[in-house]
Structures are given as structure tokens and as C-alpha cells.
PDB file of C-alpha atoms in Angstrom:
ATOM      1  CA  MET A   1     104.022  72.664  77.025  1.00  0.00           C
ATOM      2  CA  PHE A   2     101.514  72.324  79.831  1.00  0.00           C
ATOM      3  CA  ARG A   3     101.323  75.328  82.025  1.00  0.00           C
ATOM      4  CA  GLN A   4      99.157  76.644  85.008  1.00  0.00           C
ATOM      5  CA  VAL A   5      99.150  80.125  86.049  1.00  0.00           C
ATOM      6  CA  ASP A   6      97.305  80.173  89.532  1.00  0.00           C
ATOM      7  CA  ILE A   7      96.375  83.715  91.877  1.00  0.00           C
ATOM      8  CA  GLN A   8      94.601  82.988  94.373  1.00  0.00           C
ATOM      9  CA  PHE A   9      93.987  83.896  98.085  1.00  0.00           C
ATOM     10  CA  GLU A  10      94.241  80.006  99.260  1.00  0.00           C
ATOM     11  CA  ASP A  11      96.837  78.228 100.190  1.00  0.00           C
ATOM     12  CA  PHE A  12      98.864  75.380  97.909  1.00  0.00           C
ATOM     13  CA  ALA A  13     100.504  72.076  98.504  1.00  0.00           C
ATOM     14  CA  ILE A  14     103.309  71.240  97.001  1.00  0.00           C
ATOM     15  CA  ASP A  15     102.824  67.590  96.525  1.00  0.00           C
ATOM     16  CA  GLU A  16      99.705  67.873  94.342  1.00  0.00           C
ATOM     17  CA  VAL A  17     101.835  70.118  92.321  1.00  0.00           C
ATOM     18  CA  LEU A  18     103.926  67.582  92.051  1.00  0.00           C
ATOM     19  CA  GLY A  19     101.245  65.216  90.831  1.00  0.00           C
ATOM     20  CA  THR A  20      99.586  67.606  88.247  1.00  0.00           C
ATOM     21  CA  LEU A  21     103.099  68.093  86.485  1.00  0.00           C
ATOM     22  CA  LYS A  22     104.094  64.837  86.777  1.00  0.00           C
ATOM     23  CA  ALA A  23     100.824  63.379  84.853  1.00  0.00           C
ATOM     24  CA  ASN A  24     100.628  66.053  82.228  1.00  0.00           C
ATOM     25  CA  THR A  25     104.662  66.035  81.379  1.00  0.00           C
ATOM     26  CA  SER A  26     105.024  62.223  80.536  1.00  0.00           C
ATOM     27  CA  ALA A  27     108.540  62.605  78.837  1.00  0.00           C
ATOM     28  CA  ALA A  28     109.933  64.616  81.939  1.00  0.00           C
ATOM     29  CA  GLY A  29     112.417  63.395  84.178  1.00  0.00           C
ATOM     30  CA  GLY A  30     113.488  66.356  86.211  1.00  0.00           C
ATOM     31  CA  PHE A  31     111.393  68.337  88.161  1.00  0.00           C
ATOM     32  CA  CYS A  32     112.575  71.570  89.988  1.00  0.00           C
ATOM     33  CA  PHE A  33     110.285  73.842  92.757  1.00  0.00           C
ATOM     34  CA  PHE A  34     110.918  76.995  94.525  1.00  0.00           C
ATOM     35  CA  ALA A  35     108.797  78.205  97.398  1.00  0.00           C
ATOM     36  CA  GLY A  36     108.737  81.927  98.595  1.00  0.00           C
ATOM     37  CA  VAL A  37     107.679  82.324 102.152  1.00  0.00           C
ATOM     38  CA  VAL A  38     106.815  84.982 104.477  1.00  0.00           C
ATOM     39  CA  ARG A  39     109.208  85.802 106.923  1.00  0.00           C
ATOM     40  CA  ASP A  40     108.916  86.646 110.351  1.00  0.00           C
ATOM     41  CA  MET A  41     111.803  89.657 110.611  1.00  0.00           C
ATOM     42  CA  ASN A  42     112.604  92.131 107.658  1.00  0.00           C
ATOM     43  CA  ASP A  43     115.154  94.829 108.108  1.00  0.00           C
ATOM     44  CA  ASP A  44     115.381  94.276 112.120  1.00  0.00           C
ATOM     45  CA  GLU A  45     111.454  94.593 112.251  1.00  0.00           C
ATOM     46  CA  GLU A  46     109.288  91.904 113.269  1.00  0.00           C
ATOM     47  CA  ILE A  47     106.853  91.365 110.886  1.00  0.00           C
ATOM     48  CA  LYS A  48     103.324  90.263 112.139  1.00  0.00           C
ATOM     49  CA  SER A  49     101.838  89.394 108.662  1.00  0.00           C
ATOM     50  CA  LEU A  50     101.943  90.713 104.840  1.00  0.00           C
ATOM     51  CA  TYR A  51      99.536  92.163 102.383  1.00  0.00           C
ATOM     52  CA  LEU A  52      99.783  91.787  98.868  1.00  0.00           C
ATOM     53  CA  GLU A  53      98.223  93.585  96.197  1.00  0.00           C
ATOM     54  CA  HIS A  54      98.341  92.866  92.503  1.00  0.00           C
ATOM     55  CA  TYR A  55      96.876  94.343  89.131  1.00  0.00           C
ATOM     56  CA  PRO A  56      94.073  91.521  88.183  1.00  0.00           C
ATOM     57  CA  GLU A  57      93.749  92.059  84.561  1.00  0.00           C
ATOM     58  CA  MET A  58      97.450  92.042  84.504  1.00  0.00           C
ATOM     59  CA  THR A  59      99.255  89.757  86.664  1.00  0.00           C
ATOM     60  CA  GLU A  60      98.598  86.316  85.168  1.00  0.00           C
ATOM     61  CA  LYS A  61      99.354  87.761  81.495  1.00  0.00           C
ATOM     62  CA  GLN A  62     102.634  88.746  83.053  1.00  0.00           C
ATOM     63  CA  LEU A  63     103.106  85.425  84.238  1.00  0.00           C
ATOM     64  CA  HIS A  64     102.356  83.795  80.903  1.00  0.00           C
ATOM     65  CA  ARG A  65     104.619  86.230  78.931  1.00  0.00           C
ATOM     66  CA  ILE A  66     107.113  85.081  81.662  1.00  0.00           C
ATOM     67  CA  LEU A  67     106.422  81.283  80.850  1.00  0.00           C
ATOM     68  CA  ASP A  68     106.630  82.101  77.369  1.00  0.00           C
ATOM     69  CA  GLN A  69     109.848  83.026  77.478  1.00  0.00           C
ATOM     70  CA  ALA A  70     110.995  80.551  80.043  1.00  0.00           C
ATOM     71  CA  GLU A  71     110.000  77.680  77.258  1.00  0.00           C
ATOM     72  CA  ALA A  72     111.581  78.994  74.758  1.00  0.00           C
ATOM     73  CA  ARG A  73     114.676  79.666  75.878  1.00  0.00           C
ATOM     74  CA  PHE A  74     114.900  75.784  77.972  1.00  0.00           C
ATOM     75  CA  GLY A  75     112.376  73.119  76.477  1.00  0.00           C
ATOM     76  CA  LEU A  76     110.268  73.373  79.455  1.00  0.00           C
ATOM     77  CA  LEU A  77     108.047  70.202  79.137  1.00  0.00           C
ATOM     78  CA  GLY A  78     105.331  72.098  82.095  1.00  0.00           C
ATOM     79  CA  ALA A  79     105.251  74.968  84.680  1.00  0.00           C
ATOM     80  CA  ILE A  80     102.916  75.570  87.433  1.00  0.00           C
ATOM     81  CA  VAL A  81     103.047  79.314  89.035  1.00  0.00           C
ATOM     82  CA  ILE A  82     100.881  79.924  92.152  1.00  0.00           C
ATOM     83  CA  HIS A  83     101.194  83.384  93.600  1.00  0.00           C
ATOM     84  CA  ARG A  84      98.698  84.446  96.990  1.00  0.00           C
ATOM     85  CA  ILE A  85      97.290  87.545  97.328  1.00  0.00           C
ATOM     86  CA  GLY A  86      95.520  89.216 100.320  1.00  0.00           C
ATOM     87  CA  SER A  87      96.914  88.670 103.785  1.00  0.00           C
ATOM     88  CA  LEU A  88      99.059  86.282 104.931  1.00  0.00           C
ATOM     89  CA  ALA A  89     100.862  85.387 108.520  1.00  0.00           C
ATOM     90  CA  ALA A  90     105.057  85.222 109.043  1.00  0.00           C
ATOM     91  CA  ARG A  91     105.626  81.595 107.741  1.00  0.00           C
ATOM     92  CA  ASP A  92     102.700  81.202 105.212  1.00  0.00           C
ATOM     93  CA  ASN A  93     103.705  79.987 101.383  1.00  0.00           C
ATOM     94  CA  ILE A  94     103.260  82.973  99.132  1.00  0.00           C
ATOM     95  CA  VAL A  95     104.722  81.837  95.995  1.00  0.00           C
ATOM     96  CA  LEU A  96     105.439  78.506  94.263  1.00  0.00           C
ATOM     97  CA  VAL A  97     107.424  77.996  90.600  1.00  0.00           C
ATOM     98  CA  ALA A  98     107.374  74.162  89.470  1.00  0.00           C
ATOM     99  CA  VAL A  99     108.670  73.139  86.479  1.00  0.00           C
ATOM    100  CA  ALA A 100     109.224  69.731  84.716  1.00  0.00           C
ATOM    101  CA  ALA A 101     111.820  69.325  82.070  1.00  0.00           C
ATOM    102  CA  ALA A 102     113.641  66.304  80.396  1.00  0.00           C
ATOM    103  CA  HIS A 103     116.724  66.530  82.616  1.00  0.00           C
ATOM    104  CA  ARG A 104     117.617  68.780  85.767  1.00  0.00           C
ATOM    105  CA  GLY A 105     119.777  71.143  84.256  1.00  0.00           C
ATOM    106  CA  GLU A 106     116.988  73.001  82.341  1.00  0.00           C
ATOM    107  CA  ALA A 107     114.702  72.310  85.511  1.00  0.00           C
ATOM    108  CA  PHE A 108     117.213  74.669  87.697  1.00  0.00           C
ATOM    109  CA  SER A 109     117.759  77.446  85.229  1.00  0.00           C
ATOM    110  CA  ALA A 110     114.191  77.933  83.927  1.00  0.00           C
ATOM    111  CA  CYS A 111     112.602  77.880  87.785  1.00  0.00           C
ATOM    112  CA  GLU A 112     115.579  80.217  88.728  1.00  0.00           C
ATOM    113  CA  MET A 113     114.983  82.886  85.653  1.00  0.00           C
ATOM    114  CA  ILE A 114     110.979  82.525  85.977  1.00  0.00           C
ATOM    115  CA  MET A 115     111.416  83.510  89.587  1.00  0.00           C
ATOM    116  CA  ASP A 116     114.018  86.312  88.640  1.00  0.00           C
ATOM    117  CA  TYR A 117     111.594  88.084  86.385  1.00  0.00           C
ATOM    118  CA  LEU A 118     108.636  87.218  88.143  1.00  0.00           C
ATOM    119  CA  LYS A 119     110.193  89.730  91.085  1.00  0.00           C
ATOM    120  CA  THR A 120     110.915  92.601  88.438  1.00  0.00           C
ATOM    121  CA  GLN A 121     108.122  92.131  86.174  1.00  0.00           C
ATOM    122  CA  ALA A 122     104.795  90.886  87.598  1.00  0.00           C
ATOM    123  CA  THR A 123     102.355  93.219  89.207  1.00  0.00           C
ATOM    124  CA  PHE A 124     102.521  92.141  92.479  1.00  0.00           C
ATOM    125  CA  TRP A 125     102.905  94.314  95.549  1.00  0.00           C
ATOM    126  CA  LYS A 126     103.509  93.625  99.407  1.00  0.00           C
ATOM    127  CA  LYS A 127     102.753  95.995 102.323  1.00  0.00           C
ATOM    128  CA  GLU A 128     104.152  94.996 105.488  1.00  0.00           C
ATOM    129  CA  VAL A 129     102.540  94.936 108.970  1.00  0.00           C
ATOM    130  CA  THR A 130     105.227  95.487 112.009  1.00  0.00           C
ATOM    131  CA  PRO A 131     104.872  96.491 115.434  1.00  0.00           C
ATOM    132  CA  GLU A 132     106.056 100.200 114.535  1.00  0.00           C
ATOM    133  CA  GLY A 133     102.861 100.053 111.690  1.00  0.00           C
ATOM    134  CA  ASP A 134     102.548  99.268 108.169  1.00  0.00           C
ATOM    135  CA  ARG A 135     105.005  99.723 105.206  1.00  0.00           C
ATOM    136  CA  TRP A 136     105.109  99.286 101.536  1.00  0.00           C
ATOM    137  CA  VAL A 137     108.271  96.714 101.032  1.00  0.00           C
ATOM    138  CA  ALA A 138     110.993  98.677  98.614  1.00  0.00           C
ATOM    139  CA  ALA A 139     111.802  96.656  95.747  1.00  0.00           C
ATOM    140  CA  ARG A 140     115.592  95.919  95.691  1.00  0.00           C
ATOM    141  CA  GLY A 141     118.503  97.006  93.335  1.00  0.00           C
ATOM    142  CA  SER A 142     119.742  93.123  93.794  1.00  0.00           C
ATOM    143  CA  ASP A 143     116.435  91.997  92.020  1.00  0.00           C
ATOM    144  CA  LEU A 144     116.818  94.034  88.966  1.00  0.00           C
ATOM    145  CA  SER A 145     120.538  92.740  88.447  1.00  0.00           C
ATOM    146  CA  LYS A 146     119.676  89.202  88.636  1.00  0.00           C
ATOM    147  CA  GLU A 147     116.914  89.589  85.949  1.00  0.00           C
ATOM    148  CA  ALA A 148     119.586  91.649  83.542  1.00  0.00           C
ATOM    149  CA  ALA A 149     121.836  88.802  84.005  1.00  0.00           C
ATOM    150  CA  TRP A 150     119.517  86.254  81.490  1.00  0.00           C
ATOM    151  CA  GLY A 151     120.225  88.997  78.959  1.00  0.00           C
ATOM    152  CA  ASP A 152     117.253  90.353  77.231  1.00  0.00           C
ATOM    153  CA  SER A 153     114.018  90.189  78.472  1.00  0.00           C
ATOM    154  CA  SER A 154     111.179  91.605  76.167  1.00  0.00           C
ATOM    155  CA  ALA A 155     108.147  90.407  78.794  1.00  0.00           C
TER     156      ALA A 155
ATOM    157  CA  MET B   1      90.454 106.002  78.982  1.00  0.00           C
ATOM    158  CA  LYS B   2      90.808 103.663  82.332  1.00  0.00           C
ATOM    159  CA  VAL B   3      93.673 105.202  84.726  1.00  0.00           C
ATOM    160  CA  LEU B   4      94.574 102.550  87.418  1.00  0.00           C
ATOM    161  CA  PHE B   5      97.073 103.050  90.591  1.00  0.00           C
ATOM    162  CA  PHE B   6      98.167 100.454  92.530  1.00  0.00           C
ATOM    163  CA  ALA B   7      99.896  99.736  96.238  1.00  0.00           C
ATOM    164  CA  SER B   8     101.687 103.596  97.552  1.00  0.00           C
ATOM    165  CA  LEU B   9     100.602 105.307  94.599  1.00  0.00           C
ATOM    166  CA  ARG B  10      96.999 103.837  94.852  1.00  0.00           C
ATOM    167  CA  GLU B  11      97.387 105.191  98.424  1.00  0.00           C
ATOM    168  CA  THR B  12      99.089 108.708  97.360  1.00  0.00           C
ATOM    169  CA  MET B  13      96.621 109.560  95.113  1.00  0.00           C
ATOM    170  CA  ALA B  14      94.024 108.521  97.555  1.00  0.00           C
ATOM    171  CA  CYS B  15      92.139 106.672  94.357  1.00  0.00           C
ATOM    172  CA  SER B  16      92.575 103.360  92.529  1.00  0.00           C
ATOM    173  CA  GLU B  17      90.451 104.514  89.281  1.00  0.00           C
ATOM    174  CA  LEU B  18      89.762 107.736  87.363  1.00  0.00           C
ATOM    175  CA  ALA B  19      87.958 107.809  84.285  1.00  0.00           C
ATOM    176  CA  TRP B  20      89.611 110.122  81.866  1.00  0.00           C
ATOM    177  CA  THR B  21      87.592 112.410  80.304  1.00  0.00           C
ATOM    178  CA  SER B  22      89.764 115.663  79.980  1.00  0.00           C
ATOM    179  CA  ASP B  23      91.533 115.835  76.646  1.00  0.00           C
ATOM    180  CA  GLN B  24      93.396 112.880  75.358  1.00  0.00           C
ATOM    181  CA  PRO B  25      96.628 113.065  75.716  1.00  0.00           C
ATOM    182  CA  ASP B  26      98.955 111.879  72.888  1.00  0.00           C
ATOM    183  CA  ASN B  27     101.373 109.729  75.070  1.00  0.00           C
ATOM    184  CA  VAL B  28     101.792 108.393  78.747  1.00  0.00           C
ATOM    185  CA  ALA B  29     104.390 111.508  79.231  1.00  0.00           C
ATOM    186  CA  SER B  30     101.529 114.011  78.513  1.00  0.00           C
ATOM    187  CA  LEU B  31      99.019 112.146  80.665  1.00  0.00           C
ATOM    188  CA  MET B  32     101.402 112.659  83.831  1.00  0.00           C
ATOM    189  CA  THR B  33     101.627 116.078  83.348  1.00  0.00           C
ATOM    190  CA  GLN B  34      97.648 116.413  83.346  1.00  0.00           C
ATOM    191  CA  ILE B  35      97.581 113.891  86.496  1.00  0.00           C
ATOM    192  CA  LEU B  36      97.672 115.825  89.401  1.00  0.00           C
ATOM    193  CA  LEU B  37      98.123 114.453  92.778  1.00  0.00           C
ATOM    194  CA  PRO B  38      95.542 115.439  96.274  1.00  0.00           C
ATOM    195  CA  ASP B  39      99.222 117.646  96.986  1.00  0.00           C
ATOM    196  CA  GLY B  40      98.640 119.830  93.563  1.00  0.00           C
ATOM    197  CA  GLN B  41     102.012 118.450  92.199  1.00  0.00           C
ATOM    198  CA  SER B  42     101.918 116.686  88.725  1.00  0.00           C
ATOM    199  CA  LEU B  43     102.249 112.864  88.338  1.00  0.00           C
ATOM    200  CA  ALA B  44     105.644 113.522  86.090  1.00  0.00           C
ATOM    201  CA  SER B  45     106.896 116.015  88.904  1.00  0.00           C
ATOM    202  CA  TYR B  46     106.155 113.104  91.119  1.00  0.00           C
ATOM    203  CA  ALA B  47     108.003 110.770  89.150  1.00  0.00           C
ATOM    204  CA  GLU B  48     111.162 112.482  89.030  1.00  0.00           C
ATOM    205  CA  THR B  49     112.360 111.357  92.850  1.00  0.00           C
ATOM    206  CA  GLU B  50     110.015 108.142  93.056  1.00  0.00           C
ATOM    207  CA  SER B  51     109.943 105.304  90.959  1.00  0.00           C
ATOM    208  CA  LEU B  52     107.148 104.764  88.899  1.00  0.00           C
ATOM    209  CA  LEU B  53     106.395 102.100  86.438  1.00  0.00           C
ATOM    210  CA  ILE B  54     103.621 102.296  83.460  1.00  0.00           C
ATOM    211  CA  ALA B  55     101.560  99.956  81.839  1.00  0.00           C
ATOM    212  CA  VAL B  56      99.145 100.400  78.742  1.00  0.00           C
ATOM    213  CA  ASN B  57      96.984  98.035  78.416  1.00  0.00           C
ATOM    214  CA  GLN B  58      98.460  95.571  80.402  1.00  0.00           C
ATOM    215  CA  GLN B  59     101.880  95.506  78.912  1.00  0.00           C
ATOM    216  CA  MET B  60     105.005  97.352  80.423  1.00  0.00           C
ATOM    217  CA  VAL B  61     105.545 100.560  78.370  1.00  0.00           C
ATOM    218  CA  ASP B  62     107.861 104.184  78.685  1.00  0.00           C
ATOM    219  CA  GLY B  63     106.393 107.557  78.820  1.00  0.00           C
ATOM    220  CA  ASP B  64     106.633 107.819  74.978  1.00  0.00           C
ATOM    221  CA  THR B  65     104.223 105.608  74.331  1.00  0.00           C
ATOM    222  CA  ALA B  66     101.251 106.826  72.273  1.00  0.00           C
ATOM    223  CA  LEU B  67      97.702 106.873  74.022  1.00  0.00           C
ATOM    224  CA  ASN B  68      94.026 106.616  72.248  1.00  0.00           C
ATOM    225  CA  PRO B  69      90.847 106.902  73.931  1.00  0.00           C
ATOM    226  CA  GLY B  70      89.660 103.469  75.046  1.00  0.00           C
ATOM    227  CA  ASP B  71      93.197 102.431  76.977  1.00  0.00           C
ATOM    228  CA  GLU B  72      93.855 101.186  79.897  1.00  0.00           C
ATOM    229  CA  VAL B  73      97.091 103.113  81.612  1.00  0.00           C
ATOM    230  CA  ALA B  74      98.503 102.009  84.587  1.00  0.00           C
ATOM    231  CA  PHE B  75     101.039 103.614  87.074  1.00  0.00           C
ATOM    232  CA  PHE B  76     102.744 101.599  90.019  1.00  0.00           C
ATOM    233  CA  PRO B  77     105.745 101.385  91.893  1.00  0.00           C
ATOM    234  CA  PRO B  78     108.613  98.831  91.384  1.00  0.00           C
ATOM    235  CA  VAL B  79     107.014  95.362  92.152  1.00  0.00           C
ATOM    236  CA  THR B  80     107.650  93.674  94.768  1.00  0.00           C
ATOM    237  CA  GLY B  81     106.088  89.769  94.805  1.00  0.00           C
ATOM    238  CA  GLY B  82     107.343  86.553  94.854  1.00  0.00           C
TER     239      GLY B  82
END
């Protein structure tokens, strides 16, 4: 499987990612993309900006473990995960999960599974800057339920 | 051993990294009883009320995991990326 994991301060361009995936997965006919963007409101408070911290020695390894599982389960032909770190403004891009498979079914499912695992297993933390001050974002119980719905996870 | 803290726990500890030179603990749970927060309570006691995740050598583990000299042990709150 073709794969690329990037943790970066810079923005990303979805058309470039599609081009890279297509160029490296000649047998793929289905591509699925998920993009996560900074919201301008959360819990009824205005979000001015977001700070993203991560565990540099671990994050990339953990994302590769997640891709290992998606590859084994769905026979993916390619996957690119890009996650930004540092200071981001409202409406900035945060994360992109792009997958390539022979057909759409595997692509939709793999993209969703990678994203669900990323939310609960990848070592990133968000801090929101609001007019009321800074606050660390709390993990959501619903994210654990979505992860669990995929069954056994050994990442 | 190297001990790392991230996000809200890093701020609570007022520290991102410790070089652990005291006695080598047998496992993670034992290490947690020896790490003290600035307010004097142990990390083990903190973890009774706050959710904490643990990684040893960049792999998620639980408190029963054995520790060896040279390990990198990280403590952090539940992750919130994506």
C-alpha cells in the first residue's frame, strides 16, 4: 500500500493530495477524503484560534499503526494522513485523511475508521483560545463509542 | 528513564520532561506513586480523579506494564486531535 503521514505546521491542498494518491495507486478507482476544519464556535463560545500540541516521537508511529489496521481490514491501495500542529485560526484546515481503494465501499469505510481511530489514539491535544480565555478541549465519550464500534483495536 | 508530560498535565506539572534518576520502579503504577505534582499529591492520586493515558516507548499501555532503565514513559490526558 502506498502511504504518507505528515505532521506539519503548513496548510495542505486537497487537489495535490488527490494527485499524489492517483499517481501512486494505479489500480484504485475509489478515493475518499475527510477534512477537519477549526470551528468558529464550540460549546456556545466563540473560538478565536486553536493551538495543537502533539507527542513528536509517538504521533507518526501511532498514525502508521492505524494505517496498518485499515490496510489489513479493507485492502486499501493508498492512504495519506496530514495533521497540522501549532496555532490555527477559525476555519483553518486541521486534518486530512485521504484513502484510495479499488471501489468506493472500502474507501468510505477505511476513511471513517482511520478518522475514528485518529480521534482516540493519535497523540494530539487541542487548546482553544476564546474571549473568556484558553481551555484544553475535553475528549468526547462519543468518540470512544465510535472507536469501539469497529471492534478490536490493537493500536 | 525519561518521563514526559503533555497538554493539560504538562501545565499542571509545570514540566514537560523529567530525567528519572531515583530508584527504578518495577512498573508504571509504582512510578506514578513516586511522581509528585507541584501541590504535593502523587500522579497516582491525581489519576483517581482525572483521566490519564500512558505510553511506554511510544506504545499505549496500562499501569501494570513493567519498566526498565532507558524506557521513555509518557503521561497525558485523553487525546483530542482530528
